Amino acid sequence: PSFMALRFEILGRFNRARAAQLTLPHYVCQTPLFMPVGTQGTIKGLTTPQLEEIGCQIILGNTYHLELRPTSELIDEFGGLHKFINWPRAMLTDSGGFQMVSLLHLADITEKGVTFQSPVDGNPMLLTPEESIEIQNRIGADIIMALDDVVRTTTIGPRVEEAMYRTLRWIDRCIAAHKRPNKQNLFGIVQGGLDPVLRDICVKGLVERNLPGYAIGGLAGGESKDSFWRVVAQCAAALPEDKPRYVMGVGYPLDIVVCSALGADMYDCVYPTRTARFGTALVPEGVLKLKNRAMADDTRPIDPTCICMVCKNYTRAYIHCLVTKDAMGSQLVSYHNLYYMMKLSRDLHSSIIEGRLPEFVCGFLQIMFPKGDVPEWVCNAMEAAGIDISPCLRSPPSSPVTTKQSLI
Amino acid sequence: MKFSVKAWSKGRARVGILQLPGLPVSIETPCLLLSTRKGLPHFLSPDLLSSLPSPDSHLLQVSPLHFLEGLSTKTISNIGGLHQMLALQDYGFSAVPRDSIVCLPESDASNKMGASFETPCGRFLIKPVEYMKMTSSLGPNWWVSLSDEVPAWVSEKRNKTSVDRTVRWLDECIMSSQTDGAVFGAIVGGCSVEERKRCAAEVMKHDVSGYWIGGFGLGENIDERPALLDAILDIVPEEKPRQVCGLELPEEILQGVAAGIDIFDSTYIYQLTVGGFALTFPIDNRKTHAISHYQLCDIGSDLTKINLRAVVYRKDDSPIVDECGCYTCQNHSKAYLNHLLNVHEMLAQILLEIHNTHHYLGFFRSIREAIKSGEFLEFHRDSTVNEPRLNKPSLKASFHHRPRRRLPPSAVPPPESPSFNSNQVENGGG
Ligand SMILES: [Zn+2]
Ligand SMILES: [Zn+2]
């Protein structure tokens, strides 16, 4: 396919890492970037101007949920999801397949597509690659995802190989079904489990199709962190330089820093907003559990270094009395958490461009692991990424601390 | 606090100016106090609150009882009180013991020591000293004394006791107050004109800045109200503001304004919002409006509001009210709101609270304009909100049947924190 509805310009590199400008039909984005998940046409508890203020560039919609309610037909009548929900910036929809397999009982994958039991009337239904693309064409997101054959990352044996080859067969059906290639970008998804040989075959097969972008799928599903980063590193290295790379279902701030160092560009995860609803805030040190009783007397902001609307205005104590009880608790913590993710994306972007990614990564790790106990997998990944993190592995000298304490 | 009456209509309705120390603008009455949960409007963070008409939206009601569990009075004082804690320095707060939503007086359990309340943290007996300790740490612009509110059906004896206690507690509250906020003396007396008068006369003997009239919306007949309100407003001094609780619906607001009430403490917007309702009645009824929003198939709707859950709005790409200038109407369709309600998304409540607040504040503005132009009687008489309801599932059920919450039978969702359980659908990309 010669059509492409995006432009991907690399603005700066640091070894494998890159900072780019991704021009989509609805927005010019800066990568690396994190995409918050707006399952049903809204990011829970936030208005569109708030999302813009936070700095969200792309939001994700879930095809399976949107097809159930309000249906892609209705969205199409309204001129697409952008207009229906009044979101001016970019959007991405998934294929719907993963949702079915993970949410529905009796979902089964055959060569035709994903068969499942309708949650409405219990009748057997079939989602083919063609239908997934048709639905996504009606929804109208800037980036649409190919239907893939997903297996759990913990699956081993011939099923992994079968799924990988089927994903390759289905990509052609997706490409053929795609009616709006000049308005929407179809991304292929690299499968192949934890097997480097299968991943390699899948990458090569997809790259031959010259797609506008590629996703690394089948991760963040319970595999070891060491397997996780190795798959990302391998795929990112093999995918074309001039196309965006999206690691699906990731994640945690640490994972995003590691994947970006390895050359990935895009991420999505429900984590920041879901954890917010349980009263957990993302902070440079890791997480802050606002439900904790100690928060009741803490008059500091969630993150004293954060300049978001919530941290500028509210104390941990006040948010403590809201979280998990009042809607406002989840609204405020979601706001902060997404702000944190966007700030992380921006910091990665600028530190790559300014050639100081190692300094940024070291600073990040030092705050998160003040004792220098950076996990082994992060050390391994950073070595592969050519980023020297030795300054933050040194344990802080313990004697001065004791001296200070004894002085008090 | 400074208050002065600026204009009178024929009758008792009046426009006043309320000036609060620290507030850069003065606020005209009759006005609405926005109901809050722990000081912030239920679904509006301060950035959204600031998009509402100013200064009309700058008065908030807060119940000190909301902080019974969670925050100590010491921590609240350390933070610097309400204005600082909520980052709403330019707003005026009125502290009232109850919130009329989840924190309600439980008269059976009240005794001579204090008033009992059902709250989300259980039942509490609050003594005047404790109430003032909480209130003083919050530092509201004005506060209402603790009262022994009783429903309409209690015995004469119990009603008398409630007046005696309320008057005594006013003394105790004033004595134990550590805040420079103004005091509003609570007036109760149930459905007895005599007791209402007695209570008002006793409260007037105290050094109070205004009056708070309680004990309404607790099972009394709506037709009894004018006489009860008149009994009080006949004797309290004209130059002090009068606040009322329990008059909430548009026609009740008009009734209160007609009687000479200045400040309304109402949870109507919250009730509408969690029920999926949007206000649509013409704010300025001197304009002739075709009633375009009313649909028979639209269950729960009437001449003042629509139920956005109704199937008729599924494909309706128009805003709630065409000429409405609120953020919701300027940016979103009824169809989107219908979808958000269908899938239990919190944004529905956020958008509805914005519109309903905007709309109700507009209604109050029209009332003030009508008073200033001397046409309030006509405004009251001609108002659409008085017209008989066609489907009458009123937002008010009788006190006997509720008393937790008032919701129309058609409103399905649980009122507190709609769509706020943590296991909602939200799924990643795969
Ligand atoms: Zn923040
Ligand atoms: Zn509106």
XYZ file of N, CA and C and ligand atoms in Angstrom, chain A residues 306 308 311 336, ligand 1:
13
model
N 5.682 18.334 41.062
C 4.726 18.361 39.943
C 4.007 19.706 39.916
N 1.087 20.190 38.159
C -0.258 20.008 37.603
C -1.299 20.727 38.454
N -1.626 19.150 41.979
C -0.504 19.365 42.900
C -0.330 20.835 43.270
N -3.788 13.942 37.946
C -2.355 13.976 38.268
C -1.605 12.832 37.572
Zn 0.495 16.539 39.957
